[in-house]
Structure formats: C-alpha cells, structure tokens
Coordinates of C-alpha atoms in Angstrom, one line a residue:
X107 CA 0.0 0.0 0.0
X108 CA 0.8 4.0 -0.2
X109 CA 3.9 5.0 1.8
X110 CA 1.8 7.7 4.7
X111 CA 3.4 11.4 4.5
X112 CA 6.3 11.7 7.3
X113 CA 3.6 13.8 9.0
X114 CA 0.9 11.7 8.7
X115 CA 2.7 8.6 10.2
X116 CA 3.1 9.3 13.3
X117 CA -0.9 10.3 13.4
X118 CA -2.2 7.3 12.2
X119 CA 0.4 4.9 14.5
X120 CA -1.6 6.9 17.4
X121 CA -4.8 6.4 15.7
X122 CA -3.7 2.4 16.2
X123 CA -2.8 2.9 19.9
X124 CA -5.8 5.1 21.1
X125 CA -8.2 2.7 19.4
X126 CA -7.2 -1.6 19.3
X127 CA -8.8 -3.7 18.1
X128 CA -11.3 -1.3 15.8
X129 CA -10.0 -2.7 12.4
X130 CA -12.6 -1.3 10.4
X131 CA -11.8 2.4 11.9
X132 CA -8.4 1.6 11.3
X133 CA -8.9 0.8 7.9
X134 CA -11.0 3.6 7.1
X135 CA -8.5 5.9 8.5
X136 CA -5.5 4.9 6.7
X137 CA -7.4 4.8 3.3
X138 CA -8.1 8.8 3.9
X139 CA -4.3 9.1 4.8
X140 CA -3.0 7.8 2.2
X141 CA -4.7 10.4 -0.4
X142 CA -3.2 13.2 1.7
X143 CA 0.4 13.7 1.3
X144 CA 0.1 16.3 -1.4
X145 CA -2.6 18.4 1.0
X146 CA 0.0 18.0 3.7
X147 CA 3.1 19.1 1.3
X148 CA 0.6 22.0 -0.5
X149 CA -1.1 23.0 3.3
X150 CA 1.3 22.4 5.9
X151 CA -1.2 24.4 8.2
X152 CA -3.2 21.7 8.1
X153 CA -0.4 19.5 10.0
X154 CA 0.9 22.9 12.3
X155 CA -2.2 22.8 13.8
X156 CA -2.9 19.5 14.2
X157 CA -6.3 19.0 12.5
X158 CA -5.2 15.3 11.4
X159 CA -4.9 14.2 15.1
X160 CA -8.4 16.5 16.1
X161 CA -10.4 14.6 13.3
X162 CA -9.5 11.1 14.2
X163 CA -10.7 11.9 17.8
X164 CA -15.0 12.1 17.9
X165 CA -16.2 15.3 19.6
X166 CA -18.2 13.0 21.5
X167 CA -18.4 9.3 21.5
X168 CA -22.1 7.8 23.8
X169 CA -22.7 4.0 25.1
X170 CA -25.6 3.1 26.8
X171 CA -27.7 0.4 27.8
X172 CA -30.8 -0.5 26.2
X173 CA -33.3 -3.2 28.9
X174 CA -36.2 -3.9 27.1
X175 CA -38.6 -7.4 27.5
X176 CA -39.7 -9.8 24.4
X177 CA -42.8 -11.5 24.2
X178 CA -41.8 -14.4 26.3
X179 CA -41.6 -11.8 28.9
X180 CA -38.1 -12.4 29.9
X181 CA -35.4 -8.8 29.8
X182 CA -33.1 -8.8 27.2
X183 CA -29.7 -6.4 27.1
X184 CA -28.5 -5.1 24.3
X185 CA -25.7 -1.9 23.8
X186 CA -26.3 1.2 22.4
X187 CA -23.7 3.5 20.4
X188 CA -24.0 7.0 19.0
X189 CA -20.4 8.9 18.0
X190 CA -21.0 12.6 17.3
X191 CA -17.9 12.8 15.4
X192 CA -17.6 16.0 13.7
X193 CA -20.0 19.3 14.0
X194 CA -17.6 21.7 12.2
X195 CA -20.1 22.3 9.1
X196 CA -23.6 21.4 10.9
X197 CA -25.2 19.5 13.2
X198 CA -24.3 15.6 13.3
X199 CA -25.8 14.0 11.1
X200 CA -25.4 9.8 10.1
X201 CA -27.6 6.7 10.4
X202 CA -28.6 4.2 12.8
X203 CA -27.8 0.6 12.2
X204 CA -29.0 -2.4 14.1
X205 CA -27.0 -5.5 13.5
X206 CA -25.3 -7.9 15.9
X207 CA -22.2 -7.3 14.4
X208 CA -22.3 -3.4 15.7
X209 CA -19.9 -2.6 18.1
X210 CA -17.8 0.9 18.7
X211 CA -15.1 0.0 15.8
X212 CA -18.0 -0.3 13.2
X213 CA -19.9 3.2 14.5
X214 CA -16.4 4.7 14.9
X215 CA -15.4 4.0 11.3
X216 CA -19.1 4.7 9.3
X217 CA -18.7 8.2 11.8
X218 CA -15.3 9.5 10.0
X219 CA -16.4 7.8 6.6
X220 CA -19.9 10.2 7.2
X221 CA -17.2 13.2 7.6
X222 CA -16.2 13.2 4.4
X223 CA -18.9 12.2 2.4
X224 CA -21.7 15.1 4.2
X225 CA -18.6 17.4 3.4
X226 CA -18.3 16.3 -0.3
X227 CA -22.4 16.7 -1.0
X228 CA -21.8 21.1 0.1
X229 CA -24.4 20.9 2.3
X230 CA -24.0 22.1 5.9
X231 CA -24.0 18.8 7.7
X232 CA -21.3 17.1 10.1
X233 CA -20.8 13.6 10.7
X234 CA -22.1 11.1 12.7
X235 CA -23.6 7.4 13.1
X236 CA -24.8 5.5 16.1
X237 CA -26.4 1.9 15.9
X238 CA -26.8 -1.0 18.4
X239 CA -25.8 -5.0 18.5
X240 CA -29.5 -5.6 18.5
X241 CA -31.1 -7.7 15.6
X242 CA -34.3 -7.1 14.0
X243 CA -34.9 -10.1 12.1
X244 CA -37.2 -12.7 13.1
X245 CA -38.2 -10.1 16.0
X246 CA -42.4 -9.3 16.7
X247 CA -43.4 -6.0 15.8
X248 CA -43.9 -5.5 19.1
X249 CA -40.2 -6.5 20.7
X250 CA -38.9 -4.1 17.8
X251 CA -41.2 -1.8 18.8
X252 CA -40.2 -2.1 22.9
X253 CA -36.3 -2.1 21.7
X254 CA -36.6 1.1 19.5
X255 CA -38.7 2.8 22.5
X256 CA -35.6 1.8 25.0
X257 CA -33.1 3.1 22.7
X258 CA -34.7 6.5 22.2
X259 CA -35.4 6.4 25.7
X260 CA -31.8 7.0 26.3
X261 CA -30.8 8.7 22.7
X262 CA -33.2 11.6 22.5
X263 CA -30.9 13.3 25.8
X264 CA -28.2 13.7 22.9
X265 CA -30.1 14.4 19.5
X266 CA -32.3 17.3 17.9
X267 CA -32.4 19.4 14.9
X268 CA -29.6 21.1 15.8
X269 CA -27.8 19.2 17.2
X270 CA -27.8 15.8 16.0
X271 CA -30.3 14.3 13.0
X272 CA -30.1 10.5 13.4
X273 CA -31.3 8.4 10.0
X274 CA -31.5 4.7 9.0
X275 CA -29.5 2.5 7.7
X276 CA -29.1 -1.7 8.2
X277 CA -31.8 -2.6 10.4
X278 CA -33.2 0.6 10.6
X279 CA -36.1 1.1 7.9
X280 CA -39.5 2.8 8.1
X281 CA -40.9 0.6 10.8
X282 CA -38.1 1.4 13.4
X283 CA -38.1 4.8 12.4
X284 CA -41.8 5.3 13.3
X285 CA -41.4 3.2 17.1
X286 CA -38.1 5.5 17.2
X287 CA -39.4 9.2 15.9
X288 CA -42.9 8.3 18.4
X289 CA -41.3 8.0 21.5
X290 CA -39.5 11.4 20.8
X291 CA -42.1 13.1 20.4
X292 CA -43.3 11.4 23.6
X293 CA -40.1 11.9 25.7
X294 CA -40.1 15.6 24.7
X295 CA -43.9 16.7 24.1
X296 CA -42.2 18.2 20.7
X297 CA -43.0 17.6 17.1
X298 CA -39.9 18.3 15.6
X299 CA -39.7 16.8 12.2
X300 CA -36.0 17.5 11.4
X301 CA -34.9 15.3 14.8
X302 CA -34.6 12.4 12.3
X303 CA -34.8 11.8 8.7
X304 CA -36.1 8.6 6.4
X305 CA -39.8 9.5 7.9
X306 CA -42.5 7.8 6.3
X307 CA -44.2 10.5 4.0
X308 CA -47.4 11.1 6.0
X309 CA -45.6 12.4 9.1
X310 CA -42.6 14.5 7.8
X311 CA -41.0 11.9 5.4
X312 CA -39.4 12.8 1.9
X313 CA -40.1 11.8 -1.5
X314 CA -37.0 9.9 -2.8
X315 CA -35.7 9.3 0.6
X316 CA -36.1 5.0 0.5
X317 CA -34.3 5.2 -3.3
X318 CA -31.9 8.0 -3.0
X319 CA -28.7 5.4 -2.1
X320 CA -29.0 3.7 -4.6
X321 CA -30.9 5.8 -7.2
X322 CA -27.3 8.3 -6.5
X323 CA -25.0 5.4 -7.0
X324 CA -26.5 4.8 -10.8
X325 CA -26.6 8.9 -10.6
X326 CA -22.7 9.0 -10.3
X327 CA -21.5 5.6 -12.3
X328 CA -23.8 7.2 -15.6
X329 CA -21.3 10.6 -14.7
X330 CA -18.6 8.3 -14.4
X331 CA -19.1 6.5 -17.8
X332 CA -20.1 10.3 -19.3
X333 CA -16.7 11.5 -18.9
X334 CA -16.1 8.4 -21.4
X335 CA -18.1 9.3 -23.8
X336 CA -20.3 6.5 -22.4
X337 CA -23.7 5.5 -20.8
X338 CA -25.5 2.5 -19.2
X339 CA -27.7 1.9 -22.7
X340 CA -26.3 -2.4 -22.9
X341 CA -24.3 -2.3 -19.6
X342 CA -24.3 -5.5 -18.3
X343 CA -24.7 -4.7 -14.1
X344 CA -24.1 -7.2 -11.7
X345 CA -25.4 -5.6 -7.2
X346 CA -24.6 -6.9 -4.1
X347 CA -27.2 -7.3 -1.6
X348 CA -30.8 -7.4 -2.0
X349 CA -32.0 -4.7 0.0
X350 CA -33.0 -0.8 0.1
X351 CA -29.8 0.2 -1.5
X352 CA -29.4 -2.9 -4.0
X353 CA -32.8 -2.7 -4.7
X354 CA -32.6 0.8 -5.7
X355 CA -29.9 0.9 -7.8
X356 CA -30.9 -2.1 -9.5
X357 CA -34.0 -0.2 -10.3
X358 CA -32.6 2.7 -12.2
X359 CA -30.0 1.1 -13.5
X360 CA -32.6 -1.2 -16.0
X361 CA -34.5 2.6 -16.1
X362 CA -31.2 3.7 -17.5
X363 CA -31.2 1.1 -20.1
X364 CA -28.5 -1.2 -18.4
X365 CA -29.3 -5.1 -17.7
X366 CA -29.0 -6.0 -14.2
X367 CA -28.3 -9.6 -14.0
X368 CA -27.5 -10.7 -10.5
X369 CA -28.0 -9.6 -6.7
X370 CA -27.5 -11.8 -3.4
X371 CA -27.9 -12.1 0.2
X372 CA -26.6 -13.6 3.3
X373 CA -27.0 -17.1 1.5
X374 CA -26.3 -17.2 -1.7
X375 CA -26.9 -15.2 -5.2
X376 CA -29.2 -15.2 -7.9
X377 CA -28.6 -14.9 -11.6
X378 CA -31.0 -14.1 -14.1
X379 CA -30.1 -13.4 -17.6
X380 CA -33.4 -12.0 -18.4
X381 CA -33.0 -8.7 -16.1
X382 CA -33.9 -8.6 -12.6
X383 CA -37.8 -8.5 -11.9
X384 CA -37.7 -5.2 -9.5
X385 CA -41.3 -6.0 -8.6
X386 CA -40.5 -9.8 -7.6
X387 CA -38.0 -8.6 -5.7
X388 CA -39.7 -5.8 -3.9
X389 CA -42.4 -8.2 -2.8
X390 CA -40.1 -10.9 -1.8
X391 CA -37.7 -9.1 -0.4
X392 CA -39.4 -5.9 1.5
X393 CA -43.0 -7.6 2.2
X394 CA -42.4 -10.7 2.2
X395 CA -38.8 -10.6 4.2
X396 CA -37.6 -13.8 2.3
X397 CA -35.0 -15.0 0.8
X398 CA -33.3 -14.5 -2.6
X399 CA -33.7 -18.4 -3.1
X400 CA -37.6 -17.2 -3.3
X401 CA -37.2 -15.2 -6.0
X402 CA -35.1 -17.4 -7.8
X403 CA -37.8 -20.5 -7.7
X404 CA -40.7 -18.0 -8.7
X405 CA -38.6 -16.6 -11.4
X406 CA -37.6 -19.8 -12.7
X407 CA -33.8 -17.9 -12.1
X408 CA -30.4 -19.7 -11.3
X409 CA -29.6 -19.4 -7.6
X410 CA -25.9 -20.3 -6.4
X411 CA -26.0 -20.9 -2.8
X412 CA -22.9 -19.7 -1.3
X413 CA -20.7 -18.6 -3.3
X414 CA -19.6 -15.1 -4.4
X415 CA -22.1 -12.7 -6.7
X416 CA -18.6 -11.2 -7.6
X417 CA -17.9 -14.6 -9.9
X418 CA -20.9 -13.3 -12.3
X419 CA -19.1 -11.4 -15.1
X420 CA -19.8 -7.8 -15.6
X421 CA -19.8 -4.5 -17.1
X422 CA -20.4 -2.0 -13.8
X423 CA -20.5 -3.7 -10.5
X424 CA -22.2 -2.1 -7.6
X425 CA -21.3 -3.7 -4.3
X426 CA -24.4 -2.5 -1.9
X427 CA -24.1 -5.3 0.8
X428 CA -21.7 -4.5 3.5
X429 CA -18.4 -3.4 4.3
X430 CA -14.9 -5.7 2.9
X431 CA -17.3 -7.7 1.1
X432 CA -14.8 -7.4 -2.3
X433 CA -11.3 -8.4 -1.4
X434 CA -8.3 -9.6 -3.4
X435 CA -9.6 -12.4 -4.9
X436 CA -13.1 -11.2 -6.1
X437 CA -11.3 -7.9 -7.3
X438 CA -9.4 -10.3 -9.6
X439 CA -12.1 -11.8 -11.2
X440 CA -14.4 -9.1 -12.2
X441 CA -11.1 -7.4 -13.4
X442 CA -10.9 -11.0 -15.5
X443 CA -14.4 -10.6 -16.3
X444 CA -13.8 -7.2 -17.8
X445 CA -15.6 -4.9 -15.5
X446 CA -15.1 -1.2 -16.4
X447 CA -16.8 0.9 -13.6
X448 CA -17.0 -0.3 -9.6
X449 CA -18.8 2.0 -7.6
X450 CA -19.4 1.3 -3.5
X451 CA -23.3 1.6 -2.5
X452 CA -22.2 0.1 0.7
X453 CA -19.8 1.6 3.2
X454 CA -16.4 0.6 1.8
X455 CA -17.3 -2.7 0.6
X456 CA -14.0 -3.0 -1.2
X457 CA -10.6 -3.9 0.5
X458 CA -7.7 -1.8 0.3
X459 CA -5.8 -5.1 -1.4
X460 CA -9.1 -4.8 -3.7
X461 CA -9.3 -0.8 -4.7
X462 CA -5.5 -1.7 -5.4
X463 CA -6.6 -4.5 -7.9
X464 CA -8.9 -1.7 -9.9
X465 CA -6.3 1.0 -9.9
X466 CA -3.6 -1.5 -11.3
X467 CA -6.0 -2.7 -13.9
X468 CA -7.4 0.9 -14.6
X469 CA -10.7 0.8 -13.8
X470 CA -12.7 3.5 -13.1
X471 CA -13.6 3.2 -9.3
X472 CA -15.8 5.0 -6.9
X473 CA -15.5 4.8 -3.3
X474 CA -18.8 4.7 -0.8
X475 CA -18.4 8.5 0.6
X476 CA -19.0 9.8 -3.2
X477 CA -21.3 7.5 -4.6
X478 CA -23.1 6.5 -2.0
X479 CA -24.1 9.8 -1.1
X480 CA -27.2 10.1 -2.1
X481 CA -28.8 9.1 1.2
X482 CA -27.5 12.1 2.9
X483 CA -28.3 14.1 0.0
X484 CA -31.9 13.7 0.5
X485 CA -31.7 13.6 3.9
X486 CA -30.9 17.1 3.8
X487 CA -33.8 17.6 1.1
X488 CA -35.9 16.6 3.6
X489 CA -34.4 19.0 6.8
X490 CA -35.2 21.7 4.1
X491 CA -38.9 20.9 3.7
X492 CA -39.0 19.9 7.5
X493 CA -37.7 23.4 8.1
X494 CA -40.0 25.0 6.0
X495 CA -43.2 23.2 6.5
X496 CA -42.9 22.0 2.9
X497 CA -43.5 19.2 0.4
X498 CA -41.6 18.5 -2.6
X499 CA -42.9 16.1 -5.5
X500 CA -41.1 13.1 -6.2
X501 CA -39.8 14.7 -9.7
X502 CA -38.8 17.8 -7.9
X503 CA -36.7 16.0 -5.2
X504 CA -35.3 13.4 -7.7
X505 CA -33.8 15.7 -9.7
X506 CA -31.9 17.7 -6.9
X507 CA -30.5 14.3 -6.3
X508 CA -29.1 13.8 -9.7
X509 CA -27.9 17.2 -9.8
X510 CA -26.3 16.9 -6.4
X511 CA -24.8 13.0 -7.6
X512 CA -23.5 15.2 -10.6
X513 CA -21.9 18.0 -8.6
X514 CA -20.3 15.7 -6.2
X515 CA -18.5 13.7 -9.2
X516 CA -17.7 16.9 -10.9
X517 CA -16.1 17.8 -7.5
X518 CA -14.2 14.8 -7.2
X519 CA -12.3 14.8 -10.6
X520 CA -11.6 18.6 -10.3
X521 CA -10.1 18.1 -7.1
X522 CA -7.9 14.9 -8.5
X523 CA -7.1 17.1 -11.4
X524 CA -5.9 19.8 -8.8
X525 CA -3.7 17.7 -6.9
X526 CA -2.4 15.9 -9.9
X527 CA -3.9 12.9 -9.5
X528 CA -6.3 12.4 -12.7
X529 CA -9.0 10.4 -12.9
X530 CA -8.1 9.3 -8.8
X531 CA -11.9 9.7 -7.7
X532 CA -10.4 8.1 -4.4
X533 CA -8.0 10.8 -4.2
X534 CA -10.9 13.2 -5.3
X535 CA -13.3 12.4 -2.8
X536 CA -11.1 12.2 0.3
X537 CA -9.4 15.9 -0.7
X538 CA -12.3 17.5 -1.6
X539 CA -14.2 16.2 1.6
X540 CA -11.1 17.0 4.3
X541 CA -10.2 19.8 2.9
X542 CA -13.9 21.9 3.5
X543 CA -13.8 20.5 6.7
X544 CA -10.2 21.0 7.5
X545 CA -10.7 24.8 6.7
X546 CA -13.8 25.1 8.9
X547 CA -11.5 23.6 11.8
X548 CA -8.6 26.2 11.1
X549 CA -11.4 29.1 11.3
X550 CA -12.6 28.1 14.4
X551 CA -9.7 28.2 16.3
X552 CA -8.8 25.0 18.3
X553 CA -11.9 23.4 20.0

C-alpha cells in the first residue's frame, strides 16, 4: 500500500494505539491518509495545527444500555452507540444501524467515513452514526417496537435538529423509524420533524428518501461512464445485496437502459439473464422478508447458494451489501471478467488489497463517501422541507438528487485534477471532503 506522508505517520500509528482492536476504523482511516500527502506538502497548516490528530478523535463518543422485554416476557440487554464525530459544518448528522455485528469499531469508522462524504455533498452537515448490537430479524413488531422505544429512551438526551439528526441505515427502515421518531415526540412533548430523517411520508418523510442510495450510486457511475463518452444503454450490471440500496440501484440502472443480471444475500446469489424482476424482488424481499432463493424459484432464475455474486461477469458492478465484502480475490475476477466501472453503494465494501486491484488494472472506481451519497443528500432535502413546513414532488426531489450525484462527481475529478492525480476519484473524494472541513476547523480556532 501508499507510503503515509512523514507527518501523517506518526498520526495514524496513534490512531492504532488510542483505538485496538477497531479494524474497520483503522482501515478507514489509513485509506483517507493515504490520499493526503500532497494536501500535507501543499497546506502544511493543516499538520501545524494538528487538524489530522483532532479529526481522528469524535467530539463526542455515547454508550448506553438499552433493557427492554420480548414477548416471552423475559429482559433482554442489548448496547447502544452513538459517535458525534464531527459538527464543524452542521449539526451531526449519520444513520442508525441495528446488527449484531455493531460494536464501537463499526460506528467509529461509518462516523469518519460520514465526515467526508456530508462534506463532499456542500451541504452544511457534520458527521455522525450510532447503531446497536440488536437484531431485528425474526423479531415481533412488538419487541422491535419495545427495543426502539428503550433506545430512544436513552438517545433523545443527545439528538435534535440542531444538534444531531439521526437516520436509518441496516436494520433501521420505516418501521423502526416510526417506534423511534414516536417515542420522541413522547419523551419531549415536541413535534420536531427535522430530529430524524427517512420518515415515512405522511408524518414529515421525503419523497425519494427509501431510493436516494441507490438511485445516486446509478446517478454517479452514468457521470462516471459520461466523462467516457459513455452511458449505461447495454451495460451488463451485476449488485450486491438485496436490499434498500441494491434494490434501488438495480431499479434505475434497467430505467437507464443497463441489464442487471444478478444480486444476493446472506445465503447465496441469484442470476438471471433476463434482467432482474424489481417487482419480484420488492415483494419478496421488503413484504415478504424472504429470501433470494424465493425469488429465484418463482422466477424460474439460477440461484448459487454460497458462493460469491462477484464470480458473475460484468460491465459495472455495484457492491451494496456490507463493508470488505470485495477483497483480493473477487477484485481479480471481475477485473478477468472485464468490469469497467465499480462503484461502492455500501460503506467501503471494497478492500484496500481490492481498490488496489482496480487501480492497477485501470478501472474506473468510486468509493462509498462519493457515490453513496445520495442518502444524505436527500436527507438534507428533507431537513429543508422539515424546516420550511414544505412538500416537494417526487420529480422535484429526484432531480436535486441527480444534480447533487452530478456536482459531487464533478467535485471529485476537479479536485484529482488539482492535486495531480487524474482520474483518482479516491484521491478526489477524500481531498475535496477533508479539505472543507479541514478549513472550517482552522477558522474556528482549536476546539
């Protein structure tokens, strides 16, 4: 991997002290390092004043306990995490995940990832995430609803519009968000819309909101392909996952003219050469809460159970799933396969070893804090209309999302063509992101 800056070293070996055994924050921070030595060498303010070793540290970093009792009546325990990492361009702002595999490491590194990508989208947003080792599936309505009620019980001491704006994100969908945005409003005798965002549309919710991952991650691979003199008319498209975000991009892709072919979940991976049926996979997967191998039978698809979705060849390949999903190996064979465009739905799905693998090969990559930004994007769509008492159309608020995908990409390759680093949308992302932030830090003295 990159050599770190002489001054960035030091940083990131106390990054690995304060914080062991948090792989995934260490990860996340050296991938941002490793863009930065010619900010370092071009702003050596930056470094003087220590804004590397401030932004690895969260402002604020909140566990709790969450007691609540399932239907058999007994008390469960589960742990509850919210990192307020950085407020330097607006209030917190990140999502909520609920997954067993949650623990500080995880909310530490989506918190910095969150940085930079709510930087990168110009809005005036900071970073956050919070989440909990609790799991959703196969739970009542009614133990979900208990848990979320605990969790706010606790979280709405640290959060409001202006302070912190929690959202969803694995785990968390429209369901939770109702239990969580209800007790609140209870807690605080307040109806303030703009406390949380992914509302359901009749009590303060967005149009777009439930699509706008992975609607923006189509939004930046088809400005991706553009500066090619190409589009996603024939594309062969090949997602990871099989939920919101997969879902969603595999929708626009085929709207976009591109054939999606493939998506997965925890067990195995469906292939159909006909072109995903989005319908099927709504109902089977959001309503029905089954399994991929469902859709497959009722299709009349191929399923693989087991396996890697990565083995299916491929023109653009959108990994929505989770993070180091792609490593080494599975990099190698869509770069076999001929891929042309990855782009990360997910939160850095890809491996370092991996992004390496595209890079060598030239293809075009895009990491998760560009083109996954769409979420947050319409997020703060909808703190706008929350703020104003308003209510966009879908139209309206989809195409501030593709204009916003479009601005971010722009922003990327000018910023890799400013630091001499063409066509680096890794480099792009993480300069143009730290950088906005860097220079709100510097103007507000050290705090």
């Amino acid at each position: 991997m990159t050599a770190l800056h002489p001054r960035l070293a030091p940083v990131y070996d106390e990054v690995i002290k304060r914080n062991p055994a948090e792989a995934e924050f260490h990860q996340a921070v050296k991938e941002v390092f490793e863009t930065l030595s010619p900010v370092v060498a071009k702003h050596p303010e930056y470094a003087d004043a220590q804004v590397l070793q401030r932004l690895c540290e969260p402002e604020r970093q909140i566990i709790f306990r969450v007691p609540w009792v399932d239907d058999a009546g007994q008390v469960q325990v589960n742990r509850g995490f919210r990192v307020e990492y950085s407020s330097v361009l607006g209030p917190y702002k990140g999502g909520l995940r609920f997954h067993p595999s949650v623990y500080l490491g995880i909310v530490k590194f989506l918190g910095f990832e969150q940085i930079f990508k709510n930087s990168l989208t110009g809005m005036p947003l900071g970073g956050g995430k919070g989440g909990s080792d609790f799991d959703p599936k196969g739970r009542s309505d009614g133990e979900v609803m208990r848990f979320c009620q605990s969790f706010m019980t606790e979280l709405h001491r640290h959060i409001g519009e202006y302070t912190d704006v929690p959202a969803g994100d694995t785990g968390v969908g429209a369901r939770e968000l109702g239990y969580l945005f209800g007790q609140y409003k209870r807690l605080t005798n307040r109806y303030e819309s703009g406390v949380l965002t992914g509302k359901g549309l009749t009590w303060g919710g967005s149009q777009v909101r439930t699509e706008a991952t992975g609607f923006g991650a189509v939004y930046f691979v088809e400005s991706m392909l553009a500066t090619k003199g190409k589009d996603l008319e024939g594309k062969r498209v090949v997602v990871s996952g099989s939920g919101n975000v997969a879902i969603h991009a595999a929708q626009k892709a085929q709207e976009l003219g591109a054939l999606v072919v493939a998506c997965s979940d925890s067990g195995g991976y469906v292939v159909d050469e006909r072109g995903l049926d989005i319908d099927l996979l709504k109902d089977v997967k959001t309503v029905r809460r089954a399994r991929i191998s469902e859709y497959a039978r009722e299709r009349e698809a191929r399923y693989v159970d087991g396996g890697s979705v990565w083995d299916v060849p491929c023109d653009v390949a959108l990994p929505c799933a989770t993070q180091n999903e792609i490593r080494d190996a599975e990099a190698k064979t869509l770069v076999t396969h001929g891929v042309e465009v990855v782009a990360e739905g997910a939160n850095m799905p890809c491996t370092p070893d991996a992004v390496k693998v595209f890079r060598d090969a030239g293809v075009a990559f895009a990491p998760g804090k560009a083109a996954n930004a769409g979420g947050v994007v319409t997020s703060s769509l909808e703190m706008q209309q929350n703020a104003s008492r308003d209510s966009w159309t879908f139209a309206h608020t989809d195409e501030r999302l593709r204009a916003t995908m479009t601005e971010i990409h722009d922003r990327c390759v000018a910023t890799a063509d400013d630091y001499d680093v063409p066509g680096d949308y890794v480099a792009g992302a993480n300069i143009a992101g730290f950088t906005r932030v860097a220079d709100a830090m510097l103007a507000f003295g050290v705090i």
